Tab-separated table of C-alpha atoms and ligand atoms in Angstrom:
chain	number	residue	atom	x	y	z
A	1	UNK	CA	0.000	0.000	0.000
A	2	UNK	CA	3.053	2.277	0.264
A	3	UNK	CA	2.347	3.881	-3.096
A	4	UNK	CA	-1.444	3.699	-3.040
A	5	UNK	CA	-3.205	7.060	-2.873
A	6	UNK	CA	-6.484	7.949	-1.193
A	7	UNK	CA	-9.428	8.959	-3.424
A	8	UNK	CA	-9.297	12.660	-4.354
A	9	UNK	CA	-12.431	13.516	-2.339
A	10	UNK	CA	-11.254	11.790	0.843
A	11	UNK	CA	-11.683	14.117	3.844
A	12	UNK	CA	-9.669	13.699	7.037
A	13	UNK	CA	-9.214	15.631	10.236
A	14	UNK	CA	-9.391	15.464	14.016
A	15	UNK	CA	-12.456	15.243	16.257
A	16	UNK	CA	-13.680	15.931	19.761
A	17	UNK	CA	-16.762	17.206	21.583
A	18	UNK	CA	-17.839	20.279	23.541
A	19	UNK	CA	-18.079	18.933	27.078
A	20	UNK	CA	-14.839	16.987	26.668
A	21	UNK	CA	-12.591	19.896	25.621
A	22	UNK	CA	-14.266	23.306	26.137
A	23	UNK	CA	-14.174	23.794	29.898
A	24	UNK	CA	-15.884	27.122	30.778
A	25	UNK	CA	-18.708	24.931	32.061
A	26	UNK	CA	-20.383	27.796	33.921
A	27	UNK	CA	-19.097	30.737	31.904
A	28	UNK	CA	-20.797	33.273	29.677
A	29	UNK	CA	-24.345	32.153	30.217
A	30	UNK	CA	-24.004	28.432	29.537
A	31	UNK	CA	-26.726	26.379	31.203
A	32	UNK	CA	-25.858	23.146	33.035
A	33	UNK	CA	-25.831	19.858	31.154
A	34	UNK	CA	-26.532	16.410	32.581
A	35	UNK	CA	-22.776	15.900	32.657
A	36	UNK	CA	-22.219	18.973	34.847
A	37	UNK	CA	-24.624	17.341	37.276
A	38	UNK	CA	-23.236	13.806	37.111
A	39	UNK	CA	-19.597	14.840	37.449
A	40	UNK	CA	-20.349	17.179	40.379
A	41	UNK	CA	-23.172	15.511	42.264
A	42	UNK	CA	-22.834	11.736	41.862
A	43	UNK	CA	-19.713	10.584	43.744
A	44	UNK	CA	-17.457	8.247	41.743
A	45	UNK	CA	-19.761	8.360	38.754
A	46	UNK	CA	-16.612	9.653	37.087
A	47	UNK	CA	-13.861	7.238	38.172
A	48	UNK	CA	-11.363	9.955	39.130
A	49	UNK	CA	-14.044	12.449	40.206
A	50	UNK	CA	-12.816	15.032	37.710
A	51	UNK	CA	-15.268	17.272	35.828
A	52	UNK	CA	-15.454	19.127	32.527
A	53	UNK	CA	-15.258	22.481	34.351
A	54	UNK	CA	-11.798	23.337	32.995
A	55	UNK	CA	-10.131	20.374	31.175
A	56	UNK	CA	-8.392	21.819	28.080
A	57	UNK	CA	-10.279	25.161	28.172
A	58	UNK	CA	-10.725	25.101	24.424
A	59	UNK	CA	-13.548	27.619	24.925
A	60	UNK	CA	-10.914	30.246	25.753
A	61	UNK	CA	-7.997	28.821	23.731
A	62	UNK	CA	-9.662	27.924	20.412
A	63	UNK	CA	-7.740	30.589	18.448
A	64	UNK	CA	-4.362	29.084	19.358
A	65	UNK	CA	-5.754	25.572	18.929
A	66	UNK	CA	-6.788	26.308	15.343
A	67	UNK	CA	-3.562	28.185	14.564
A	68	UNK	CA	-1.670	25.091	15.723
A	69	UNK	CA	-3.843	22.792	13.587
A	70	UNK	CA	-3.087	25.017	10.590
A	71	UNK	CA	0.642	24.936	11.352
A	72	UNK	CA	0.470	21.137	11.605
A	73	UNK	CA	-1.354	20.898	8.262
A	74	UNK	CA	-4.670	19.614	9.631
A	75	UNK	CA	-7.407	20.874	7.266
A	76	UNK	CA	-10.592	19.706	9.006
A	77	UNK	CA	-11.952	19.559	12.535
A	78	UNK	CA	-15.075	17.875	13.857
A	79	UNK	CA	-16.277	19.661	17.019
A	80	UNK	CA	-19.652	19.458	18.680
A	81	UNK	CA	-21.749	22.433	19.748
A	82	UNK	CA	-22.995	22.628	23.329
A	83	UNK	CA	-26.809	22.710	23.277
A	84	UNK	CA	-27.051	24.291	26.781
A	85	UNK	CA	-24.581	26.995	25.722
A	86	UNK	CA	-27.079	28.084	23.062
A	87	UNK	CA	-30.310	27.338	24.949
A	88	UNK	CA	-29.402	27.368	28.673
A	89	UNK	CA	-32.812	25.826	29.463
A	90	UNK	CA	-32.776	23.546	26.427
A	91	UNK	CA	-35.416	25.746	24.765
A	92	UNK	CA	-36.802	29.279	25.082
A	93	UNK	CA	-34.357	32.149	25.592
A	94	UNK	CA	-31.133	32.066	23.591
A	95	UNK	CA	-27.782	32.804	25.267
A	96	UNK	CA	-26.311	35.452	22.947
A	97	UNK	CA	-22.786	35.053	24.392
A	98	UNK	CA	-22.883	31.369	23.489
A	99	UNK	CA	-24.000	32.149	19.957
A	100	UNK	CA	-21.268	34.762	19.583
A	101	UNK	CA	-18.715	32.215	20.802
A	102	UNK	CA	-19.591	29.721	18.090
A	103	UNK	CA	-19.791	32.519	15.504
A	104	UNK	CA	-16.154	33.226	16.415
A	105	UNK	CA	-15.204	29.538	16.417
A	106	UNK	CA	-16.665	28.948	12.955
A	107	UNK	CA	-15.086	32.107	11.504
A	108	UNK	CA	-11.717	31.281	13.134
A	109	UNK	CA	-11.801	27.808	11.569
A	110	UNK	CA	-12.626	29.423	8.239
A	111	UNK	CA	-9.800	31.961	8.629
A	112	UNK	CA	-7.359	29.085	9.202
A	113	UNK	CA	-8.590	27.140	6.185
A	114	UNK	CA	-10.012	24.395	8.429
A	115	UNK	CA	-13.300	22.813	7.325
A	116	UNK	CA	-15.712	22.037	10.177
A	117	UNK	CA	-17.908	18.930	10.328
A	118	UNK	CA	-20.227	19.689	13.210
A	119	UNK	CA	-21.995	17.424	15.676
A	120	UNK	CA	-25.128	19.004	17.141
A	121	UNK	CA	-25.471	16.730	20.164
A	122	UNK	CA	-22.619	14.876	21.826
A	123	UNK	CA	-24.257	13.765	25.115
A	124	UNK	CA	-24.359	17.142	26.934
A	125	UNK	CA	-28.134	17.109	27.382
A	126	UNK	CA	-29.496	20.375	28.847
A	127	UNK	CA	-30.166	19.595	32.519
A	128	UNK	CA	-33.367	21.669	32.456
A	129	UNK	CA	-34.951	19.191	30.024
A	130	UNK	CA	-33.966	16.317	32.247
A	131	UNK	CA	-35.523	18.042	35.273
A	132	UNK	CA	-38.652	19.019	33.359
A	133	UNK	CA	-39.528	15.785	31.560
A	134	UNK	CA	-36.703	13.215	31.731
A	135	UNK	CA	-34.877	14.449	28.611
A	136	UNK	CA	-34.432	11.700	25.979
A	137	UNK	CA	-36.789	9.298	27.760
A	138	UNK	CA	-39.619	11.685	26.825
A	139	UNK	CA	-40.896	12.292	23.317
A	140	UNK	CA	-41.116	16.029	24.064
A	141	UNK	CA	-37.377	16.280	23.462
A	142	UNK	CA	-37.874	15.620	19.741
A	143	UNK	CA	-39.332	19.082	19.140
A	144	UNK	CA	-36.848	20.773	21.481
A	145	UNK	CA	-33.942	19.144	19.631
A	146	UNK	CA	-35.404	20.097	16.235
A	147	UNK	CA	-35.752	23.703	17.460
A	148	UNK	CA	-32.076	23.757	18.551
A	149	UNK	CA	-30.879	22.049	15.360
A	150	UNK	CA	-32.761	24.473	13.101
A	151	UNK	CA	-31.225	27.417	14.954
A	152	UNK	CA	-27.653	26.146	14.558
A	153	UNK	CA	-27.920	24.808	11.007
A	154	UNK	CA	-29.643	27.972	9.765
A	155	UNK	CA	-26.771	30.011	11.198
A	156	UNK	CA	-23.741	27.962	10.101
A	157	UNK	CA	-24.727	25.787	7.149
A	158	UNK	CA	-22.795	27.972	4.691
A	159	UNK	CA	-19.540	26.982	6.457
A	160	UNK	CA	-20.342	23.342	7.227
A	161	UNK	CA	-20.344	20.510	4.678
A	162	UNK	CA	-21.195	17.632	6.993
A	163	UNK	CA	-23.650	17.688	9.900
A	164	UNK	CA	-23.911	14.971	12.536
A	165	UNK	CA	-27.188	15.270	14.433
A	166	UNK	CA	-26.506	12.846	17.289
A	167	UNK	CA	-23.307	11.173	18.478
A	168	UNK	CA	-23.784	7.505	19.270
A	169	UNK	CA	-27.492	7.441	20.104
A	170	UNK	CA	-26.846	4.126	21.868
A	171	UNK	CA	-25.529	6.107	24.811
A	172	UNK	CA	-27.927	9.003	25.008
A	173	UNK	CA	-29.122	7.759	28.323
A	174	UNK	CA	-26.410	5.549	29.748
A	175	UNK	CA	-25.366	8.658	31.640
A	176	UNK	CA	-28.378	8.406	33.861
A	177	UNK	CA	-30.543	5.341	33.324
A	178	UNK	CA	-29.970	2.343	35.581
A	179	UNK	CA	-27.737	4.349	37.890
A	180	UNK	CA	-28.510	4.525	41.641
A	181	UNK	CA	-28.121	8.272	41.506
A	182	UNK	CA	-31.575	9.051	42.846
A	183	UNK	CA	-30.182	9.535	46.336
A	184	UNK	CA	-28.042	12.359	45.003
A	185	UNK	CA	-30.557	13.925	42.665
A	186	UNK	CA	-34.258	13.057	42.976
A	187	UNK	CA	-35.041	13.653	39.281
A	188	UNK	CA	-33.219	10.376	38.584
A	189	UNK	CA	-36.032	8.564	40.351
A	190	UNK	CA	-38.582	9.877	37.873
A	191	UNK	CA	-37.187	8.494	34.664
A	192	UNK	CA	-38.657	5.414	33.070
A	193	UNK	CA	-36.342	2.992	34.740
A	194	UNK	CA	-34.030	0.267	33.631
A	195	UNK	CA	-33.693	-1.122	30.159
A	196	UNK	CA	-36.827	0.580	28.855
A	197	UNK	CA	-35.153	3.968	29.318
A	198	UNK	CA	-32.348	2.945	26.953
A	199	UNK	CA	-34.776	2.069	24.207
A	200	UNK	CA	-37.049	5.056	24.746
A	201	UNK	CA	-33.995	7.319	24.417
A	202	UNK	CA	-32.882	5.502	21.304
A	203	UNK	CA	-36.348	5.776	19.785
A	204	UNK	CA	-36.551	9.507	20.412
A	205	UNK	CA	-33.052	10.189	19.088
A	206	UNK	CA	-34.004	8.481	15.820
A	207	UNK	CA	-37.190	10.547	15.520
A	208	UNK	CA	-35.321	13.759	16.403
A	209	UNK	CA	-32.573	13.013	13.883
A	210	UNK	CA	-35.033	12.118	11.119
A	211	UNK	CA	-37.131	15.255	11.604
A	212	UNK	CA	-34.017	17.434	11.350
A	213	UNK	CA	-32.805	15.586	8.248
A	214	UNK	CA	-36.206	15.971	6.525
A	215	UNK	CA	-36.297	19.677	7.356
A	216	UNK	CA	-32.666	20.112	6.233
A	217	UNK	CA	-33.262	18.732	2.744
A	218	UNK	CA	-36.916	19.484	2.047
A	219	UNK	CA	-37.506	22.881	3.715
A	220	UNK	CA	-34.131	24.446	4.456
A	221	UNK	CA	-32.587	22.921	1.311
A	222	UNK	CA	-29.159	22.786	2.886
A	223	UNK	CA	-26.093	22.414	0.655
A	224	UNK	CA	-24.325	19.826	2.797
A	225	UNK	CA	-24.887	16.279	4.021
A	226	UNK	CA	-26.408	15.050	7.256
A	227	UNK	CA	-26.303	11.826	9.283
A	228	UNK	CA	-25.746	10.622	12.852
A	229	UNK	CA	-22.599	8.951	14.234
A	230	UNK	CA	-23.349	5.278	14.862
A	231	UNK	CA	-21.310	3.318	17.363
A	232	UNK	CA	-20.500	-0.322	16.865
A	233	UNK	CA	-17.810	-2.945	16.596
A	234	UNK	CA	-17.093	-6.041	14.598
A	235	UNK	CA	-18.388	-9.298	16.080
A	236	UNK	CA	-16.917	-12.464	14.714
A	237	UNK	CA	-18.372	-15.888	15.537
A	238	UNK	CA	-16.132	-17.740	17.963
A	239	UNK	CA	-16.545	-20.924	15.946
A	240	UNK	CA	-18.253	-21.889	12.664
A	241	UNK	CA	-21.174	-23.307	14.626
A	242	UNK	CA	-24.618	-22.061	13.637
A	243	UNK	CA	-25.186	-21.008	17.254
A	244	UNK	CA	-22.112	-18.775	17.274
A	245	UNK	CA	-23.008	-17.292	13.904
A	246	UNK	CA	-26.430	-16.391	15.309
A	247	UNK	CA	-24.721	-14.951	18.395
A	248	UNK	CA	-22.525	-12.738	16.251
A	249	UNK	CA	-25.498	-11.531	14.222
A	250	UNK	CA	-27.448	-10.736	17.400
A	251	UNK	CA	-24.549	-8.618	18.617
A	252	UNK	CA	-24.480	-6.772	15.318
A	253	UNK	CA	-28.229	-6.239	15.629
A	254	UNK	CA	-27.967	-4.814	19.138
A	255	UNK	CA	-24.776	-2.828	18.738
A	256	UNK	CA	-25.186	-1.604	15.169
A	257	UNK	CA	-28.577	-2.555	13.740
A	258	UNK	CA	-30.462	-0.847	16.573
A	259	UNK	CA	-29.858	2.427	14.723
A	260	UNK	CA	-28.414	1.265	11.430
A	261	UNK	CA	-31.541	-0.764	10.700
A	262	UNK	CA	-34.134	2.026	11.010
A	263	UNK	CA	-32.301	4.480	8.751
A	264	UNK	CA	-31.496	1.924	6.056
A	265	UNK	CA	-34.501	-0.423	6.259
A	266	UNK	CA	-37.079	1.629	8.168
A	267	UNK	CA	-37.350	-0.531	11.290
A	268	UNK	CA	-35.497	-2.219	14.149
A	269	UNK	CA	-33.874	-5.626	13.495
A	270	UNK	CA	-36.237	-8.541	14.152
A	271	UNK	CA	-33.936	-9.973	16.862
A	272	UNK	CA	-34.392	-6.791	18.903
A	273	UNK	CA	-38.164	-7.083	18.651
A	274	UNK	CA	-38.060	-10.790	19.527
A	275	UNK	CA	-35.720	-10.307	22.492
A	276	UNK	CA	-37.034	-7.062	23.926
A	277	UNK	CA	-40.780	-7.320	23.450
A	278	UNK	CA	-42.488	-4.271	24.927
A	279	UNK	CA	-39.178	-2.835	26.116
A	280	UNK	CA	-38.717	-1.684	22.520
A	281	UNK	CA	-41.057	1.071	21.281
A	282	UNK	CA	-42.716	0.507	17.893
A	283	UNK	CA	-42.570	2.887	14.944
A	284	UNK	CA	-45.770	3.911	13.207
A	285	UNK	CA	-45.778	3.448	9.427
A	286	UNK	CA	-45.378	7.227	9.092
A	287	UNK	CA	-42.334	7.204	11.396
A	288	UNK	CA	-40.761	4.344	9.448
A	289	UNK	CA	-41.097	6.372	6.254
A	290	UNK	CA	-39.614	9.419	8.007
A	291	UNK	CA	-36.591	7.549	9.355
A	292	UNK	CA	-35.805	5.311	6.378
A	293	UNK	CA	-33.228	7.071	4.181
A	294	UNK	CA	-32.770	9.877	6.736
A	295	UNK	CA	-28.968	9.650	6.569
A	296	UNK	CA	-27.003	10.810	3.527
A	297	UNK	CA	-24.046	8.593	4.417
A	298	UNK	CA	-22.989	6.180	7.152
A	299	UNK	CA	-20.817	7.492	10.014
A	300	UNK	CA	-19.101	4.926	12.193
A	301	UNK	CA	-17.231	5.421	15.449
A	302	UNK	CA	-15.114	2.297	15.088
A	303	UNK	CA	-12.809	1.435	17.961
A	304	UNK	CA	-12.525	-2.266	18.504
A	305	UNK	CA	-13.607	-5.785	17.652
A	306	UNK	CA	-14.964	-8.712	19.615
A	307	UNK	CA	-15.546	-12.417	19.338
A	308	UNK	CA	-19.136	-13.445	19.807
A	309	UNK	CA	-20.267	-16.810	21.089
A	310	UNK	CA	-23.528	-18.428	22.043
A	311	UNK	CA	-24.259	-18.904	25.700
A	312	UNK	CA	-27.037	-21.066	27.105
A	313	UNK	CA	-30.596	-19.917	26.808
A	314	UNK	CA	-30.261	-18.492	23.341
A	315	UNK	CA	-28.491	-15.381	24.500
A	316	UNK	CA	-25.161	-14.287	23.173
A	317	UNK	CA	-22.150	-12.749	24.781
A	318	UNK	CA	-18.867	-11.602	23.424
A	319	UNK	CA	-15.326	-10.977	24.516
A	320	UNK	CA	-12.644	-8.808	23.100
A	321	UNK	CA	-10.736	-11.129	20.845
A	322	UNK	CA	-7.748	-11.459	23.127
A	323	UNK	CA	-6.858	-14.600	21.204
A	324	UNK	CA	-4.848	-12.429	18.824
A	325	UNK	CA	-4.218	-9.073	20.511
A	326	UNK	CA	-2.946	-6.355	18.228
A	327	UNK	CA	-1.207	-4.764	21.168
A	328	UNK	CA	-0.498	-7.179	23.998
A	329	UNK	CA	-0.650	-4.405	26.575
A	330	UNK	CA	-4.224	-3.775	25.497
A	331	UNK	CA	-5.365	-7.351	25.314
A	332	UNK	CA	-8.761	-6.850	26.849
A	333	UNK	CA	-10.279	-9.913	28.369
A	334	UNK	CA	-13.596	-8.510	29.433
A	335	UNK	CA	-16.592	-10.706	28.752
A	336	UNK	CA	-20.199	-9.809	29.214
A	337	UNK	CA	-22.445	-11.948	31.320
A	338	UNK	CA	-25.729	-12.793	29.588
A	339	UNK	CA	-28.317	-10.181	30.520
A	340	UNK	CA	-31.829	-9.415	29.338
A	341	UNK	CA	-30.337	-8.563	25.993
A	342	UNK	CA	-26.981	-9.169	24.393
A	343	UNK	CA	-24.514	-6.462	25.188
A	344	UNK	CA	-21.076	-5.886	23.847
A	345	UNK	CA	-18.478	-6.369	26.579
A	346	UNK	CA	-17.981	-3.535	29.012
A	347	UNK	CA	-14.875	-1.576	28.256
A	348	UNK	CA	-12.343	-1.872	30.996
A	349	UNK	CA	-12.290	1.344	33.098
A	350	UNK	CA	-8.740	1.971	31.936
A	351	UNK	CA	-10.069	1.780	28.394
A	352	UNK	CA	-8.267	-1.501	27.979
A	353	UNK	CA	-9.942	-2.000	24.647
A	354	UNK	CA	-8.367	-4.320	22.160
A	355	UNK	CA	-7.440	-2.549	18.971
A	356	UNK	CA	-7.456	-4.827	16.015
A	357	UNK	CA	-7.621	-2.931	12.769
A	358	UNK	CA	-7.657	-5.884	10.367
A	359	UNK	CA	-10.693	-7.409	12.056
A	360	UNK	CA	-11.943	-4.485	14.130
A	361	UNK	CA	-12.191	-2.070	11.250
A	362	UNK	CA	-11.396	-3.404	7.779
A	363	UNK	CA	-13.578	-6.500	8.122
A	364	UNK	CA	-16.244	-4.401	9.799
A	365	UNK	CA	-16.310	-1.820	6.992
A	366	UNK	CA	-16.779	-4.597	4.445
A	367	UNK	CA	-19.392	-6.428	6.534
A	368	UNK	CA	-21.347	-3.201	7.135
A	369	UNK	CA	-21.514	-2.251	3.474
A	370	UNK	CA	-21.993	-5.695	1.896
A	371	UNK	CA	-23.848	-7.826	4.468
A	372	UNK	CA	-25.541	-5.584	7.010
A	373	UNK	CA	-26.626	-2.535	5.025
A	374	UNK	CA	-25.883	-2.886	1.291
A	375	UNK	CA	-27.773	0.340	0.580
A	376	UNK	CA	-25.121	2.515	2.255
A	377	UNK	CA	-23.888	5.079	-0.354
A	378	UNK	CA	-20.588	5.833	1.407
A	379	UNK	CA	-19.092	5.571	4.872
A	380	UNK	CA	-16.965	7.870	7.052
A	381	UNK	CA	-14.970	6.687	10.046
A	382	UNK	CA	-15.942	9.576	12.334
A	383	UNK	CA	-13.910	8.461	15.318
A	384	UNK	CA	-11.002	6.138	15.880
A	385	UNK	CA	-8.401	6.527	18.578
A	386	UNK	CA	-6.338	4.995	21.300
A	387	UNK	CA	-6.035	5.824	24.973
A	388	UNK	CA	-3.206	5.194	27.338
A	389	UNK	CA	-3.692	5.252	31.115
A	390	UNK	CA	-3.039	8.444	33.041
A	391	UNK	CA	0.391	8.972	34.597
A	392	UNK	CA	-0.822	7.543	37.912
A	393	UNK	CA	-1.804	4.272	36.228
A	394	UNK	CA	1.201	3.800	33.981
A	395	UNK	CA	2.644	0.396	34.704
A	396	UNK	CA	4.671	-1.486	32.148
A	397	UNK	CA	5.079	1.383	29.665
A	398	UNK	CA	5.865	5.058	30.131
A	399	UNK	CA	4.030	7.899	28.390
A	400	UNK	CA	6.374	7.939	25.384
A	401	UNK	CA	6.161	4.189	24.894
A	402	UNK	CA	2.372	4.323	25.111
A	403	UNK	CA	2.340	7.057	22.500
A	404	UNK	CA	4.457	4.902	20.206
A	405	UNK	CA	1.666	2.345	20.588
A	406	UNK	CA	-0.760	5.072	19.515
A	407	UNK	CA	1.453	5.829	16.519
A	408	UNK	CA	1.374	2.119	15.584
A	409	UNK	CA	-2.374	2.145	16.118
A	410	UNK	CA	-2.958	5.013	13.673
A	411	UNK	CA	-0.590	3.485	11.124
A	412	UNK	CA	-2.492	0.209	11.361
A	413	UNK	CA	-5.991	1.709	11.293
A	414	UNK	CA	-5.205	4.048	8.425
A	415	UNK	CA	-3.533	1.267	6.427
A	416	UNK	CA	-6.653	-0.839	6.939
A	417	UNK	CA	-8.960	1.983	5.891
A	418	UNK	CA	-6.865	2.297	2.718
A	419	UNK	CA	-6.960	-1.475	2.224
A	420	UNK	CA	-10.729	-1.358	2.649
A	421	UNK	CA	-10.922	1.209	-0.161
A	422	UNK	CA	-8.248	-0.255	-2.447
A	423	UNK	CA	-8.762	-3.991	-2.109
A	424	UNK	CA	-12.301	-4.380	-0.714
A	425	UNK	CA	-13.741	-1.545	-2.844
A	426	UNK	CA	-15.576	-0.081	0.178
A	427	UNK	CA	-16.533	3.561	-0.459
A	428	UNK	CA	-14.840	5.104	2.591
A	429	UNK	CA	-14.836	8.874	2.063
A	430	UNK	CA	-13.402	10.211	5.310
A	431	UNK	CA	-11.656	9.576	8.623
A	432	UNK	CA	-11.513	11.653	11.810
A	433	UNK	CA	-8.804	10.857	14.363
A	434	UNK	CA	-9.910	10.918	17.980
A	435	UNK	CA	-8.952	13.263	19.583
A	436	UNK	CA	-7.563	16.718	18.793
A	437	UNK	CA	-5.958	16.717	22.272
A	438	UNK	CA	-6.292	14.958	25.667
A	439	UNK	CA	-9.758	15.494	27.098
A	440	UNK	CA	-12.486	14.422	29.522
A	441	UNK	CA	-13.282	10.769	28.789
A	442	UNK	CA	-16.766	10.570	30.376
A	443	UNK	CA	-16.831	7.849	33.068
A	444	UNK	CA	-13.027	7.775	33.041
A	445	UNK	CA	-12.676	11.532	33.487
A	446	UNK	CA	-9.166	12.753	32.667
A	447	UNK	CA	-7.648	9.480	33.881
A	448	UNK	CA	-6.999	8.342	30.299
A	449	UNK	CA	-5.516	10.303	27.450
A	450	UNK	CA	-6.877	9.968	23.890
A	451	UNK	CA	-5.231	13.069	22.511
A	452	UNK	CA	-2.869	13.393	19.577
A	453	UNK	CA	-1.630	16.367	21.588
A	454	UNK	CA	-0.712	16.113	25.250
A	455	UNK	CA	-2.509	18.550	27.564
A	456	UNK	CA	-0.881	19.723	30.761
A	457	UNK	CA	-4.022	20.224	32.843
A	458	UNK	CA	-2.193	22.673	35.121
A	459	UNK	CA	-0.824	25.203	32.662
A	460	UNK	CA	-3.080	24.122	29.740
A	461	UNK	CA	-0.169	23.853	27.293
A	462	UNK	CA	-0.656	21.491	24.349
A	463	UNK	CA	2.232	19.387	23.025
A	464	UNK	CA	1.804	17.424	19.793
A	465	UNK	CA	2.697	13.767	20.421
A	466	UNK	CA	4.736	11.495	18.148
A	467	UNK	CA	1.457	9.888	17.095
A	468	UNK	CA	0.270	13.230	15.686
A	469	UNK	CA	3.257	13.295	13.319
A	470	UNK	CA	2.691	9.638	12.500
A	471	UNK	CA	-0.871	10.462	11.430
A	472	UNK	CA	0.183	13.573	9.506
A	473	UNK	CA	2.997	11.752	7.708
A	474	UNK	CA	0.640	8.928	6.784
A	475	UNK	CA	-1.725	11.351	5.084
A	476	UNK	CA	1.139	13.178	3.376
A	477	UNK	CA	2.209	9.812	1.938
A	478	UNK	CA	-1.229	8.759	0.755
A	479	UNK	CA	-3.014	11.997	-0.191
B	501	GCO	C1	-17.447	7.658	22.075
B	501	GCO	C2	-17.560	9.092	22.153
B	501	GCO	C3	-16.300	9.851	22.478
B	501	GCO	C4	-15.301	9.111	23.342
B	501	GCO	C5	-14.336	8.322	22.491
B	501	GCO	C6	-13.394	7.488	23.349
B	501	GCO	O1	-17.356	7.132	20.952
B	501	GCO	O2	-17.531	7.025	23.124
B	501	GCO	O3	-18.008	9.587	20.886
B	501	GCO	O4	-16.802	10.965	23.144
B	501	GCO	O5	-14.558	10.026	24.102
B	501	GCO	O6	-15.031	7.435	21.681
B	501	GCO	O7	-14.140	6.643	24.149
């Protein structure tokens, strides 16, 4: 592949999200998000009890961040916009300072020749909507999200070519469903509990996304493209047995088809309906027609791969395929115990995911576009990245050695994306490296580092890592 070039229209850049990098969590009129609440009010919800209050302070340092991207030769950036910075209560009065901030961010990107691909919602649900009606567990949020999306898209569409409505709808509620947080914040006790909450949230994110997409093309007549970022991994049968093949398919259905099915085929996969029964809301015929075809392309956050196997009782489980670890230090061995529905394995708190580009990504890209959803026009890898433990957890490798693993990781993933295009003829049209710099990793707080730039959380300096130059050199070689 050394001399193989990427397609001319291939777009690449770096990604992140508002709550993970902005800081300024209470500044300039921003309203609280569910994550401001969880990180401050639910002890140990975030493993190191850090918050997004300051982190990399990109809100104040975006000019230097974009100047550095320009100097490094990065031509595209995929940020998210903070909904509660625009609508502090989720709806109603607009926070002008927040709007001005993103006006400046978009024009600064433009001034530096950096193309934005913008995510509207990356998990920072306005807390007011959670307090008022349970946020994504309540259908009311569909109209509030559409209102927010119309405001942002109408204002910035001329600068944005690709819009992502929702990041990983699978997790729109994991932040608060099934968690014993009610003792810390009574509103938690009011949400539709347990597994139903997950599927109500998923249902409402699909409706919200589809309504925005319909408006974008049919009323607003936007010039760009719109989709949502679907999560998911590759699940390979542990053996050639029929039972394990069914187990692998069920994991695809739950991890990928849950959202990939409705937008390509108009409904949830049959195995979800069979397994979940009335836990899974049903679409009306009108909703199916609204959702089917509501994405202009497929966006995949592809991080890892797992081996699926049948367990008794017709359920399936899966483990990270530690049988052939790409990076021994990361050989995850987590396995899920059968629950009311098949789940991918829990990621180890230290993000000990197994990174396996040949199976985790290349085989997945081919399986997605030929077996699972043959109608996909093209596919963009909207996130891929590698985390090493925080200084306090470094054991067998030091920071530099871990970053050389990250450099290997990006070489391997990018080579496999190119192989997917060149050999497998998969129409991959973009790739976004995660992340622009070290940031707040949700339940892991700042205890792991995903950045291609190191952030000193005391003096806020950014230092490009070796892996950043590995990624840049790879693109220079193949562009
Ligand atoms: C996700 C989220 C990101 C994470 C990244 C590393 O895919 O979970 O989109 O916000 O930080 O993926 O876990």
